[in-house]
mmCIF file of C-alpha atoms and ligand atoms in Angstrom:
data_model
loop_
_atom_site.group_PDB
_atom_site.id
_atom_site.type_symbol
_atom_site.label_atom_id
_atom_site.label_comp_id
_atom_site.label_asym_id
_atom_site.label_seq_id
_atom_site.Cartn_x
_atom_site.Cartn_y
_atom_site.Cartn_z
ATOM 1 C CA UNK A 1 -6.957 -19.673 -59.490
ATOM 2 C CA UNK A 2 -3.648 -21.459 -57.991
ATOM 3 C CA UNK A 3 -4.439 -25.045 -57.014
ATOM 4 C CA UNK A 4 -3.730 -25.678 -53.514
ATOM 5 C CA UNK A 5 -1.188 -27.993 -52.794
ATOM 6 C CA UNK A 6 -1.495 -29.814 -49.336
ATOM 7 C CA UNK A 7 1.980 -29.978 -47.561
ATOM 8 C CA UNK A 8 1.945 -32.352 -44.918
ATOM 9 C CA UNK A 9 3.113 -30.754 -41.772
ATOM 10 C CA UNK A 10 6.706 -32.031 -40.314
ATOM 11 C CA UNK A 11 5.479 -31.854 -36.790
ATOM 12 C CA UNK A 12 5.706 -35.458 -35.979
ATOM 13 C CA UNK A 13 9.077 -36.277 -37.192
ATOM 14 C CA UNK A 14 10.704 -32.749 -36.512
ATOM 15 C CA UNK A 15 9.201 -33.372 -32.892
ATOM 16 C CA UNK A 16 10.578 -36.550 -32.634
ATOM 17 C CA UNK A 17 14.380 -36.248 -33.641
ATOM 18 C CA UNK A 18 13.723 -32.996 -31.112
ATOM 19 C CA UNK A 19 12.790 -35.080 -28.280
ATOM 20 C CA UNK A 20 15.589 -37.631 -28.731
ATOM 21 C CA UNK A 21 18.357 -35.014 -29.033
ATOM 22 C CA UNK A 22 17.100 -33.372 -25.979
ATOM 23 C CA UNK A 23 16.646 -36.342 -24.141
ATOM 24 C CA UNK A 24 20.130 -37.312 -24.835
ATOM 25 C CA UNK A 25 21.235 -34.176 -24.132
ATOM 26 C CA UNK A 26 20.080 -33.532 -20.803
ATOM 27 C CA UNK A 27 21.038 -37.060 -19.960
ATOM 28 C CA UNK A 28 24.358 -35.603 -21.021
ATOM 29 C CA UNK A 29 23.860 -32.869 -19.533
ATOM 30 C CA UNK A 30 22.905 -32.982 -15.771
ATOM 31 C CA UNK A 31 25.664 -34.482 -13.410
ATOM 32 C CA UNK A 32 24.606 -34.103 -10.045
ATOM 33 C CA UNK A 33 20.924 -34.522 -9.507
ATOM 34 C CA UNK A 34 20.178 -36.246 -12.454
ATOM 35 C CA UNK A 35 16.742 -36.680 -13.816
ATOM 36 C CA UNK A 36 15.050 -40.554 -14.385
ATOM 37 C CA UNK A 37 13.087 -40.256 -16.857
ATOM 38 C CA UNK A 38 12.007 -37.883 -19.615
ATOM 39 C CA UNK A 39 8.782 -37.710 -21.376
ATOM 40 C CA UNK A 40 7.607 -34.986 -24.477
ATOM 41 C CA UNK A 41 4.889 -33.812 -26.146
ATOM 42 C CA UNK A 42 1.460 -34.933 -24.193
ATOM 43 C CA UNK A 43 2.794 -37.605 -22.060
ATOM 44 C CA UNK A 44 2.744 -37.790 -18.233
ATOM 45 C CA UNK A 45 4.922 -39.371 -16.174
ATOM 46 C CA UNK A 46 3.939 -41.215 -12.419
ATOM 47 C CA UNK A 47 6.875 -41.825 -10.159
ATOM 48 C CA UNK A 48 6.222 -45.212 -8.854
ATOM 49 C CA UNK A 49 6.688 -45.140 -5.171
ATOM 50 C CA UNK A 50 4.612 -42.327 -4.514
ATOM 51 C CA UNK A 51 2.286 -41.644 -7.649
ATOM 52 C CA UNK A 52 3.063 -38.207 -8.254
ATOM 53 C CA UNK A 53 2.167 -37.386 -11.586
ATOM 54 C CA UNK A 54 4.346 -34.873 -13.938
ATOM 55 C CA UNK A 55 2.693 -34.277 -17.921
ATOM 56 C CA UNK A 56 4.764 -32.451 -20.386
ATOM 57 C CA UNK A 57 1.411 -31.330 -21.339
ATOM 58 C CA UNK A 58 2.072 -29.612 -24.753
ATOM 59 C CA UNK A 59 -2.138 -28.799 -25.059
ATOM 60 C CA UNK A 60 -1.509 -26.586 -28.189
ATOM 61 C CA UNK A 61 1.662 -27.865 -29.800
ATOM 62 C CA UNK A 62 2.997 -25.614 -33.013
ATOM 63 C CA UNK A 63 4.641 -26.872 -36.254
ATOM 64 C CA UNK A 64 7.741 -24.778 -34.935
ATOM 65 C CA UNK A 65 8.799 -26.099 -31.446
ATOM 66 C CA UNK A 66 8.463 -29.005 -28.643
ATOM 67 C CA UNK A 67 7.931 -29.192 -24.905
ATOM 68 C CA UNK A 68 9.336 -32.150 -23.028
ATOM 69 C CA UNK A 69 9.530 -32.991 -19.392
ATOM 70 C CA UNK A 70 12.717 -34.186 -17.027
ATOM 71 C CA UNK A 71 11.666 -36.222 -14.052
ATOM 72 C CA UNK A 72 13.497 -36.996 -10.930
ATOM 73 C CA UNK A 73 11.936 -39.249 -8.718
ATOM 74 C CA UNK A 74 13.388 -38.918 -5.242
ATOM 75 C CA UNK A 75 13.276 -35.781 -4.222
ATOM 76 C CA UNK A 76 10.656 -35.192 -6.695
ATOM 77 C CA UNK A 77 12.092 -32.340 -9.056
ATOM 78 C CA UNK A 78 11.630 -31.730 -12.218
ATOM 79 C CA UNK A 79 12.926 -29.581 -15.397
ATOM 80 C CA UNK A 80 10.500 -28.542 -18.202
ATOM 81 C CA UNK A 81 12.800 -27.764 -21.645
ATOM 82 C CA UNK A 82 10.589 -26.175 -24.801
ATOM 83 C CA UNK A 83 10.704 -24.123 -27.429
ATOM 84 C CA UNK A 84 7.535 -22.369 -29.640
ATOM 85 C CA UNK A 85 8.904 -20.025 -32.509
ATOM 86 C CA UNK A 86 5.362 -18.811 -33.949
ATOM 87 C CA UNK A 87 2.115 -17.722 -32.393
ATOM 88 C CA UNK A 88 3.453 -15.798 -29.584
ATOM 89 C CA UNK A 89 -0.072 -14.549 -28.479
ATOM 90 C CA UNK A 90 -0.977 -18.236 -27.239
ATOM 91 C CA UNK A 91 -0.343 -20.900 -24.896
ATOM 92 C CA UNK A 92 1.240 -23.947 -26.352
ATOM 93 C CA UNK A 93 2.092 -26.308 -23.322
ATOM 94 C CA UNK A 94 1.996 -26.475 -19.487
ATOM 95 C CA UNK A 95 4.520 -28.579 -18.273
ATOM 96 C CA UNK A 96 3.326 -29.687 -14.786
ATOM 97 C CA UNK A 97 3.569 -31.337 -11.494
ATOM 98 C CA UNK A 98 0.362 -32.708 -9.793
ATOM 99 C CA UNK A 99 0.258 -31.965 -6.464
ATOM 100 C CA UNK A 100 -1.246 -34.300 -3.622
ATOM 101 C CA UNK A 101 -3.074 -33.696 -0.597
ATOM 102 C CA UNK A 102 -5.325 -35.974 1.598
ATOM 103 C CA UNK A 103 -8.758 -33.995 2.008
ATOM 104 C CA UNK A 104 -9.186 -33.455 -1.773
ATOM 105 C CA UNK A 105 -11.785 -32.397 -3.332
ATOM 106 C CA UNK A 106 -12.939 -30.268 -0.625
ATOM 107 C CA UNK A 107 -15.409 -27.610 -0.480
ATOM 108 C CA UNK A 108 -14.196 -23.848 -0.852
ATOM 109 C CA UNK A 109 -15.834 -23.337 2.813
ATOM 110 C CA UNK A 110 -13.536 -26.072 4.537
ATOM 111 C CA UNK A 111 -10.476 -24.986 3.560
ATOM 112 C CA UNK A 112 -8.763 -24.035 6.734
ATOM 113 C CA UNK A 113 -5.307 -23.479 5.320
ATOM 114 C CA UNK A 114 -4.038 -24.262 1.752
ATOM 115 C CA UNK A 115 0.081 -24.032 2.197
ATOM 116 C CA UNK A 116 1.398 -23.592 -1.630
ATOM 117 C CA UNK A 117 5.363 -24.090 -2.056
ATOM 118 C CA UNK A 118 7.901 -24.250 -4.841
ATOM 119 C CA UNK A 119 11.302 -23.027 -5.821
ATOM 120 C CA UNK A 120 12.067 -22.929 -9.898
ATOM 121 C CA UNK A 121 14.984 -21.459 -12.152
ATOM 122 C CA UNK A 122 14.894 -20.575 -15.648
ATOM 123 C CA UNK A 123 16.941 -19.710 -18.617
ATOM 124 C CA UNK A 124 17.645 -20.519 -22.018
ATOM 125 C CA UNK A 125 19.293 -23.749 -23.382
ATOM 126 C CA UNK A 126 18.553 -27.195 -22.538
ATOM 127 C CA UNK A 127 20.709 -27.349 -18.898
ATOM 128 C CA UNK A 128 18.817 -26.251 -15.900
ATOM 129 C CA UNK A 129 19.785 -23.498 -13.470
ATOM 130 C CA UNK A 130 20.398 -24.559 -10.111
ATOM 131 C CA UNK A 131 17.287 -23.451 -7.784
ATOM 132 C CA UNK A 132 16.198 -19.674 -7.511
ATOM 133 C CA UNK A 133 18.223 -18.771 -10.713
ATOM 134 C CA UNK A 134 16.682 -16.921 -13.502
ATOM 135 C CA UNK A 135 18.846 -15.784 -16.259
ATOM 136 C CA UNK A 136 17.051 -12.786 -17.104
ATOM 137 C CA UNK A 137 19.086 -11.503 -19.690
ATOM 138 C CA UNK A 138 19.371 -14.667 -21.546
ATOM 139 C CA UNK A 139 15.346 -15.216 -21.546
ATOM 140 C CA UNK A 140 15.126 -11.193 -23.040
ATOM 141 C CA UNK A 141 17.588 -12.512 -25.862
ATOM 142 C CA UNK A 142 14.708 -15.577 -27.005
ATOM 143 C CA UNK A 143 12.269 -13.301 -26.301
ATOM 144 C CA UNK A 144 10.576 -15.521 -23.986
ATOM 145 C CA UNK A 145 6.962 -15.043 -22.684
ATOM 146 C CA UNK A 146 6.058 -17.488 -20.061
ATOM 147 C CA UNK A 147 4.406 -17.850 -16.656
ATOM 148 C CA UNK A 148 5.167 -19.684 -13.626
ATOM 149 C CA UNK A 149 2.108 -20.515 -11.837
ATOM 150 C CA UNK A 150 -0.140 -22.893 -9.711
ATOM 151 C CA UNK A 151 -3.241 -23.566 -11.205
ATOM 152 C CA UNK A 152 -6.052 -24.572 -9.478
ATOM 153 C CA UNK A 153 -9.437 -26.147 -10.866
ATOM 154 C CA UNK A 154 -12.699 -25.908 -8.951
ATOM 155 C CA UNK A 155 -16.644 -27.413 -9.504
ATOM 156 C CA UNK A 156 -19.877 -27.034 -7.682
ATOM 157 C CA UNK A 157 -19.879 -31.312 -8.931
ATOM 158 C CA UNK A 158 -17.203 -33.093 -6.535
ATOM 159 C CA UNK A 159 -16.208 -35.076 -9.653
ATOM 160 C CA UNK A 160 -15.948 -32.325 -12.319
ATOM 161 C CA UNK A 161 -13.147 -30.682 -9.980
ATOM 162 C CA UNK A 162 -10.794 -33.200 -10.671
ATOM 163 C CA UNK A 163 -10.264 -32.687 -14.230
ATOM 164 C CA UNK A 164 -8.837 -29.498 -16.137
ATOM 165 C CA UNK A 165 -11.649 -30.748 -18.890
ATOM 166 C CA UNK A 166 -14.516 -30.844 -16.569
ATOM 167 C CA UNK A 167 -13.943 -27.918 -14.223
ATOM 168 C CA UNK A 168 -16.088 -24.838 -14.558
ATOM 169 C CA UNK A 169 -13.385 -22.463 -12.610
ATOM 170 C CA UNK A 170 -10.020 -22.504 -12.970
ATOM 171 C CA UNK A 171 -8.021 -19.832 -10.713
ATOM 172 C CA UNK A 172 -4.671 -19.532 -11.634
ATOM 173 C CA UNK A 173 -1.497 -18.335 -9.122
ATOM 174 C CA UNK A 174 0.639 -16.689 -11.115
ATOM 175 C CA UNK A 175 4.586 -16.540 -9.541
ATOM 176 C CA UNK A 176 6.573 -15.733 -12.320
ATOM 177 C CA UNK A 177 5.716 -13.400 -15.835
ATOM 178 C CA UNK A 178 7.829 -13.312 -18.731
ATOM 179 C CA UNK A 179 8.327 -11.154 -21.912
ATOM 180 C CA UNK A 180 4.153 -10.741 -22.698
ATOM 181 C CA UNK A 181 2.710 -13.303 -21.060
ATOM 182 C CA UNK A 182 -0.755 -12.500 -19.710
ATOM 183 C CA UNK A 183 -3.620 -13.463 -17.519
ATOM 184 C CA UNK A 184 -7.076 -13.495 -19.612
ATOM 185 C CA UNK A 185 -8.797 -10.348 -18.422
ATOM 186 C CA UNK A 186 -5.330 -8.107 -18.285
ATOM 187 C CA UNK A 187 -5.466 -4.571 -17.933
ATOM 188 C CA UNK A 188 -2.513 -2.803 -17.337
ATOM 189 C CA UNK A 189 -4.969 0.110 -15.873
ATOM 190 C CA UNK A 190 -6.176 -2.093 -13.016
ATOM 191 C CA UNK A 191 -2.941 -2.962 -12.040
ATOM 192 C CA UNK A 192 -2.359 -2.087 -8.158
ATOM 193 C CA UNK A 193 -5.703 -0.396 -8.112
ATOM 194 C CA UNK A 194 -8.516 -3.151 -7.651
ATOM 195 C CA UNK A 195 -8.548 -6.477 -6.249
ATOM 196 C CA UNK A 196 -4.859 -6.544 -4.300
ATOM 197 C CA UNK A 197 -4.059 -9.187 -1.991
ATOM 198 C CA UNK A 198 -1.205 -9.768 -0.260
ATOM 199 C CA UNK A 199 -0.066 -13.219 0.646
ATOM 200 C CA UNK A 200 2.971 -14.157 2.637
ATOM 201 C CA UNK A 201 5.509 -11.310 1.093
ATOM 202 C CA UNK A 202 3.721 -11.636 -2.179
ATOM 203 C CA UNK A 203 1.204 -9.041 -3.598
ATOM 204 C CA UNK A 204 -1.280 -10.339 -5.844
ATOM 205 C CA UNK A 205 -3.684 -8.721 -8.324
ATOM 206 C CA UNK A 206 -6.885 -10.384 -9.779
ATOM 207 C CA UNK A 207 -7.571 -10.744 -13.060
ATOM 208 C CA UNK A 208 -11.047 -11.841 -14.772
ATOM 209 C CA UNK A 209 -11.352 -13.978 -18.249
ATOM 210 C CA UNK A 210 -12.507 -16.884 -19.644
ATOM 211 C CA UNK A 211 -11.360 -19.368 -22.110
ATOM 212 C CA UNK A 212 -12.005 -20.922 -25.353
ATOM 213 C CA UNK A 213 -13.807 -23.865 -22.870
ATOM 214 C CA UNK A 214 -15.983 -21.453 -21.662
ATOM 215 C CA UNK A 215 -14.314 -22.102 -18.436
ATOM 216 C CA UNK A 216 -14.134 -18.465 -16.019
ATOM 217 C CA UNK A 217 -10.823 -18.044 -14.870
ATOM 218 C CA UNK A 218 -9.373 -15.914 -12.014
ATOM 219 C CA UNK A 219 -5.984 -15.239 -11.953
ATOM 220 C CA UNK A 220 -3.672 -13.743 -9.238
ATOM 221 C CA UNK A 221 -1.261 -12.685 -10.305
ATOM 222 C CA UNK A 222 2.296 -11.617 -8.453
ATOM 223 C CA UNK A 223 3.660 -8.189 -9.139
ATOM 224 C CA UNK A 224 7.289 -9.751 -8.788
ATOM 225 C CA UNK A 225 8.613 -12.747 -9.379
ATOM 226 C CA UNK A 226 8.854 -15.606 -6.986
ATOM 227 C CA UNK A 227 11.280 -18.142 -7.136
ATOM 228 C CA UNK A 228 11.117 -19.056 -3.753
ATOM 229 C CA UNK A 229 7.096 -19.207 -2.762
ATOM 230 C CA UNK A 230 5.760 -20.507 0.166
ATOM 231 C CA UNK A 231 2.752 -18.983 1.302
ATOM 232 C CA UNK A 232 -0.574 -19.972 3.330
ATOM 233 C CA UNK A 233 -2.916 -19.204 0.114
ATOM 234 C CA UNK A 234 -6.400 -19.513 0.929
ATOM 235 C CA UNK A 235 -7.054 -16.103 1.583
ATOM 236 C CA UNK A 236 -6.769 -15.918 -2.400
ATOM 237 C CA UNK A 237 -9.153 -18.100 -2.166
ATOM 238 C CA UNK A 238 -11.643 -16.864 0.229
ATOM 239 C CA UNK A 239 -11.556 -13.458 -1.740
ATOM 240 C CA UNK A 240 -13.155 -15.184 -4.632
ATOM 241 C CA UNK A 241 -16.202 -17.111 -2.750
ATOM 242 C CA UNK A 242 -17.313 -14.327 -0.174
ATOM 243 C CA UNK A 243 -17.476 -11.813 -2.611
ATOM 244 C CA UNK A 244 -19.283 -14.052 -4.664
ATOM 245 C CA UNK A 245 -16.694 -14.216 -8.368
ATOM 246 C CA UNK A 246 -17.087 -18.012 -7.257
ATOM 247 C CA UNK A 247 -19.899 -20.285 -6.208
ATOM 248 C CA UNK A 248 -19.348 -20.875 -2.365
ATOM 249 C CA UNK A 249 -20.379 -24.038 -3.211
ATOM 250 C CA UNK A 250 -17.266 -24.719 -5.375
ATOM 251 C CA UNK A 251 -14.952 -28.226 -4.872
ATOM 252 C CA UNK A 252 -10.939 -27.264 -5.221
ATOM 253 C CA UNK A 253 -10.621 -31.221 -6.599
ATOM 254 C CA UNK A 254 -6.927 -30.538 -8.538
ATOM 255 C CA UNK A 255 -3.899 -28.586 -7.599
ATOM 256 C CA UNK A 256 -0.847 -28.214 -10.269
ATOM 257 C CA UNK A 257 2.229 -26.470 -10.509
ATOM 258 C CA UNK A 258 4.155 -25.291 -13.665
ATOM 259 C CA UNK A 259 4.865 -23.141 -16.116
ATOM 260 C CA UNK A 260 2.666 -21.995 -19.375
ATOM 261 C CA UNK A 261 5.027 -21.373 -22.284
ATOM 262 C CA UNK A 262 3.825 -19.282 -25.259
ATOM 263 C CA UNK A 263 7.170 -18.143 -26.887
ATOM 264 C CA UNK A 264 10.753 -18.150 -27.251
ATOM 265 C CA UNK A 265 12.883 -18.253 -30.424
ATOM 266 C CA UNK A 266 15.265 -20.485 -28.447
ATOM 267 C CA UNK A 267 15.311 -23.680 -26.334
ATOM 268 C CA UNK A 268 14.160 -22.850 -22.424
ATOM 269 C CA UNK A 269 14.572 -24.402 -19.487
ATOM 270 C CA UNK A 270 12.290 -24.058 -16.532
ATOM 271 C CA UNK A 271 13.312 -26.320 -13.514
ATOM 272 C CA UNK A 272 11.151 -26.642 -10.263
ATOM 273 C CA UNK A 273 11.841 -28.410 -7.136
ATOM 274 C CA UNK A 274 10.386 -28.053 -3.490
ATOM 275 C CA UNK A 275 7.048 -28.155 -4.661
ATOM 276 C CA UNK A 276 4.336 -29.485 -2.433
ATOM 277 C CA UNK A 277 0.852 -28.168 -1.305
ATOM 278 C CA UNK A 278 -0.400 -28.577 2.609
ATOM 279 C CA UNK A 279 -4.438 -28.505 3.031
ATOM 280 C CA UNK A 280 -5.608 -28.153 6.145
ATOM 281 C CA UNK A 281 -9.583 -29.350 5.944
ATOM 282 C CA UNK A 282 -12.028 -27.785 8.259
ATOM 283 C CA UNK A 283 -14.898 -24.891 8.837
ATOM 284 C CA UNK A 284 -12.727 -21.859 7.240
ATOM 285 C CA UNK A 285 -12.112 -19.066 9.029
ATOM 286 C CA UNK A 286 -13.060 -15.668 8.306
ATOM 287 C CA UNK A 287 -10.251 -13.631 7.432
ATOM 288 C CA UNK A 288 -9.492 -10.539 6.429
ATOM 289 C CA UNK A 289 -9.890 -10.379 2.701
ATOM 290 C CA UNK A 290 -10.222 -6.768 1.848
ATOM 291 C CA UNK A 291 -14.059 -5.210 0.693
ATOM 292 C CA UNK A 292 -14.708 -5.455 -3.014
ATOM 293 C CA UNK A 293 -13.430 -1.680 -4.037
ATOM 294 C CA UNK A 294 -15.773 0.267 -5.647
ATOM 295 C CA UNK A 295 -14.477 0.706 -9.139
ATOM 296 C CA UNK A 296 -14.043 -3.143 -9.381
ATOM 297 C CA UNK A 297 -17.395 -3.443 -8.945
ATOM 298 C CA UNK A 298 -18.798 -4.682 -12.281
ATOM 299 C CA UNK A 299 -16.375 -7.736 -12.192
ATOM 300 C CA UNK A 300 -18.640 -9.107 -9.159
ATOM 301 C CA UNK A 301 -21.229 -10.781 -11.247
ATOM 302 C CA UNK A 302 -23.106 -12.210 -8.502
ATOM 303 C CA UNK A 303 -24.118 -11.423 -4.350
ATOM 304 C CA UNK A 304 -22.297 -13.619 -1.658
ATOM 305 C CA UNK A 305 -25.069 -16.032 -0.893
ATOM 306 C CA UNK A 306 -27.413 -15.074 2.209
ATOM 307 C CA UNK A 307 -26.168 -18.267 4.384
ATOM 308 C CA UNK A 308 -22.474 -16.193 4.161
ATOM 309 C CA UNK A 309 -24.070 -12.885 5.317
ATOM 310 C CA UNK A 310 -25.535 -14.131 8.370
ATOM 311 C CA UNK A 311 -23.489 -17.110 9.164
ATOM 312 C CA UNK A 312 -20.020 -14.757 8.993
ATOM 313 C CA UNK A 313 -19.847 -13.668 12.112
ATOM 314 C CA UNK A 314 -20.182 -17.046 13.688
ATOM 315 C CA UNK A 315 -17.375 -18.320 11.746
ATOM 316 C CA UNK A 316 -14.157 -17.522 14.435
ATOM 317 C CA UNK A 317 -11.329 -19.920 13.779
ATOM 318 C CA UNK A 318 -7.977 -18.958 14.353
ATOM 319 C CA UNK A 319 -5.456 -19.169 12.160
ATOM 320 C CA UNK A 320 -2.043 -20.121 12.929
ATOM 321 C CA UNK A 321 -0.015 -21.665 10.536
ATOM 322 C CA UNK A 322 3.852 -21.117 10.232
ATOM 323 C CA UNK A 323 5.829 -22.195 7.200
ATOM 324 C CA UNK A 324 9.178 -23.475 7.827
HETATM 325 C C1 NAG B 1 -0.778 -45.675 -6.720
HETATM 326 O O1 NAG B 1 -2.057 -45.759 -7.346
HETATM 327 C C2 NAG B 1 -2.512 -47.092 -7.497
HETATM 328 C C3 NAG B 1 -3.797 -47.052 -8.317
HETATM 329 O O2 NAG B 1 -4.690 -46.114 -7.812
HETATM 330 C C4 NAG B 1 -2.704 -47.727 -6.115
HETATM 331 O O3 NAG B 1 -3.135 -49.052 -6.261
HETATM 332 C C5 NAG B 1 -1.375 -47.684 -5.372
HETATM 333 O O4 NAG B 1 -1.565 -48.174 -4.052
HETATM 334 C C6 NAG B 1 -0.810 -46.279 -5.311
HETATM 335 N N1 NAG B 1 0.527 -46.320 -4.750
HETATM 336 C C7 NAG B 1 0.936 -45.455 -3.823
HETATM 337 C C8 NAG B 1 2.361 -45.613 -3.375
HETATM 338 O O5 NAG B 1 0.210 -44.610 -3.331
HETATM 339 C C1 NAG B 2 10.177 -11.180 -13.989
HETATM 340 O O1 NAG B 2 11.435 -10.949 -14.574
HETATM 341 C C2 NAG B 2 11.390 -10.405 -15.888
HETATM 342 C C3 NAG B 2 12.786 -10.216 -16.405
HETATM 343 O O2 NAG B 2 13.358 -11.428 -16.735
HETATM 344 C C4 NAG B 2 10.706 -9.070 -15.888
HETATM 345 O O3 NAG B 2 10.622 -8.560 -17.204
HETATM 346 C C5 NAG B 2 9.324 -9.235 -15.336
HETATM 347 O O4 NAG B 2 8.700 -7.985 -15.231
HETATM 348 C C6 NAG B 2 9.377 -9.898 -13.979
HETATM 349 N N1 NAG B 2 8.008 -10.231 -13.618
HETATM 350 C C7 NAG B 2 7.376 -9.599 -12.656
HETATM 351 C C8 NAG B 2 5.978 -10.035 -12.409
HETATM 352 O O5 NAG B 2 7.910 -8.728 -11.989
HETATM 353 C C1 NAG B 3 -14.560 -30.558 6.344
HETATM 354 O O1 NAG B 3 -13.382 -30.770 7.098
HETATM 355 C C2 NAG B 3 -13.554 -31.626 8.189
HETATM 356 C C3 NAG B 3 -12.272 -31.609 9.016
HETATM 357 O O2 NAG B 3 -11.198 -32.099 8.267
HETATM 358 C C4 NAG B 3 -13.903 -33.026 7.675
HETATM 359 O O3 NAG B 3 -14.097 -33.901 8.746
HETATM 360 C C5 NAG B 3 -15.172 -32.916 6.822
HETATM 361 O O4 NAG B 3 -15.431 -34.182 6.227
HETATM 362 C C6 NAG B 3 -15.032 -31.884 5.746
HETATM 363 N N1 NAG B 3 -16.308 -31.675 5.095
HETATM 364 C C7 NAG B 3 -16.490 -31.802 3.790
HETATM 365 C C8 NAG B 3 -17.859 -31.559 3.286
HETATM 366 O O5 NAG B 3 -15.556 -32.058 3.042
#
């Protein structure tokens, strides 16, 4: 039998010189617009005149590859630069933006209006695209597989909703789906058949998983992609508690935007600007969210809760909310 001989893994330092050469380089790099600060790995970054929080957030970092995270402070925009060569099944890192609303955590029921907004680029190489500007072709050639997506984390317990650790339901909003990036609970056979929503001129399709927490997440997911979303959201949301996938009694306590990058042989870019999220608090009003269909209805683990049933047709707020 061979001995084993340990080789200490070159993550740190390879990570390291990565981070300074990219740092440098998008210093370089970016002329107009240029970012403040940058941070890799798992470090955040809080611009100080406002406290808005950005985290590089490389989770599940590989020997091969690095995520790091390009701040500008005023307006707040950001550009997310990575690469992960190996293990192209998983997530490695979700660089991120925080988003801020007075009113959180609130309870699923007293969401009036939940406004989502953001406008991203991508492509390979270490430079940003300007805003709205995917390079398509160039992505294909890394073979990249990446989402763009709001994720949003929700407890029954006001203070386990605002941590991704603590949460017991995460739903995710995906906007963007590269190469073979997919929701947990994917199947290509539901798609367009079971649990479609359609949210400002975006159509949606729910997936069902959970992950290696434990943690049940529900992920819409847009059959195009985005790169301009603005869209009053919470009928996503309503979906999920009055047909009972989520406890009605479920906190939204933390609201993030970014992308989740499994793979590319090459250095990507994802830049994002225009985000910001718009709660409106108050008794939520009963829209039109579509009946559970038929063949979907094994996913629907549990009733909505009697109170819902016979306290649904008192609920009659109107909703009126235009995006500009
Ligand atoms: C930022 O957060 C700190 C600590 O919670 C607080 O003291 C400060 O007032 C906040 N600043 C702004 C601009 O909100
Ligand atoms: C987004 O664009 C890529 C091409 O770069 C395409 O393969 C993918 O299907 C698009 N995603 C969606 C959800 O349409
Ligand atoms: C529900 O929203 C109203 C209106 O904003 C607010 O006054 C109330 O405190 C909220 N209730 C809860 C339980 O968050």
């Amino acid at each position: 039998m061979a001995a084993l001989t340990f080789q200490p893994r070159p993550r740190l330092s390879v990570l390291a010189r990565l981070a300074v050469l990219l740092a440098v380089g998008l210093w370089g790099q970016t002329t107009a617009g240029a970012y403040d600060t940058t941070v890799c790995g798992r470090t955040a970054y809080t611009i100080p005149s406002n406290n808005m929080t950005f985290n590089a957030d490389a989770w599940n970092p590989d020997v091969k590859g690095f995520q790091c995270i390009s701040v500008q402070d005023s307006p707040p925009a950001f550009a997310a630069t990575w690469s992960w060569s190996s293990n192209p099944g998983m997530v490695h890192s979700y660089p991120h933006v925080k988003l801020m609303a007075p009113g959180l955590p609130t309870p699923l029921s007293n969401i009036s209006a939940l406004v989502l907004s953001a406008q991203w680029s991508m492509g390979p190489g270490p430079t940003p695209r300007p805003a709205l500007v995917v390079d398509h072709d160039g992505l294909a050639n890394h073979g990249t597989s990446a989402n763009v997506a709001f994720d949003l984390f929700l407890d029954r317990n006001v203070a386990n909703a605002r941590s991704e650790q603590t949460a017991e339901t995460e739903v995710m909003i995906w906007v963007g789906r590269f190469g073979y990036a997919e929701p947990l609970g994917f199947d290509a056979n539901m798609e367009k058949t079971c649990f479609t929503q359609t949210v400002g001129d975006a159509e949606f399709v729910l997936y069902q998983g959970q992950n290696e927490r434990g943690t049940d997440v529900l992920s819409w997911v847009a059959t195009a992609n985005h790169t301009n979303f603005a869209a009053e959201v919470s009928p996503l949301l309503q979906f999920l508690w009055r047909k009972g996938l989520v406890s009605a009694g479920s906190h939204l306590g933390l609201v993030e935007f970014g992308s989740e990058a499994y793979h590319s042989d090459g250095i990507v870019t994802f830049a994002a600007s225009e985000f910001d999220m718009h709660l409106v608090t108050g008794a939520a009003p009963n829209l039109a969210v579509g009946d559970l269909p038929a063949e979907c209805s094994r996913a629907a683990s549990t009733n909505p809760p009697q109170w819902l049933l016979s306290s649904a047709s008192v609920v009659s707020a109107t909703l009126l909310y235009l995006i500009s």
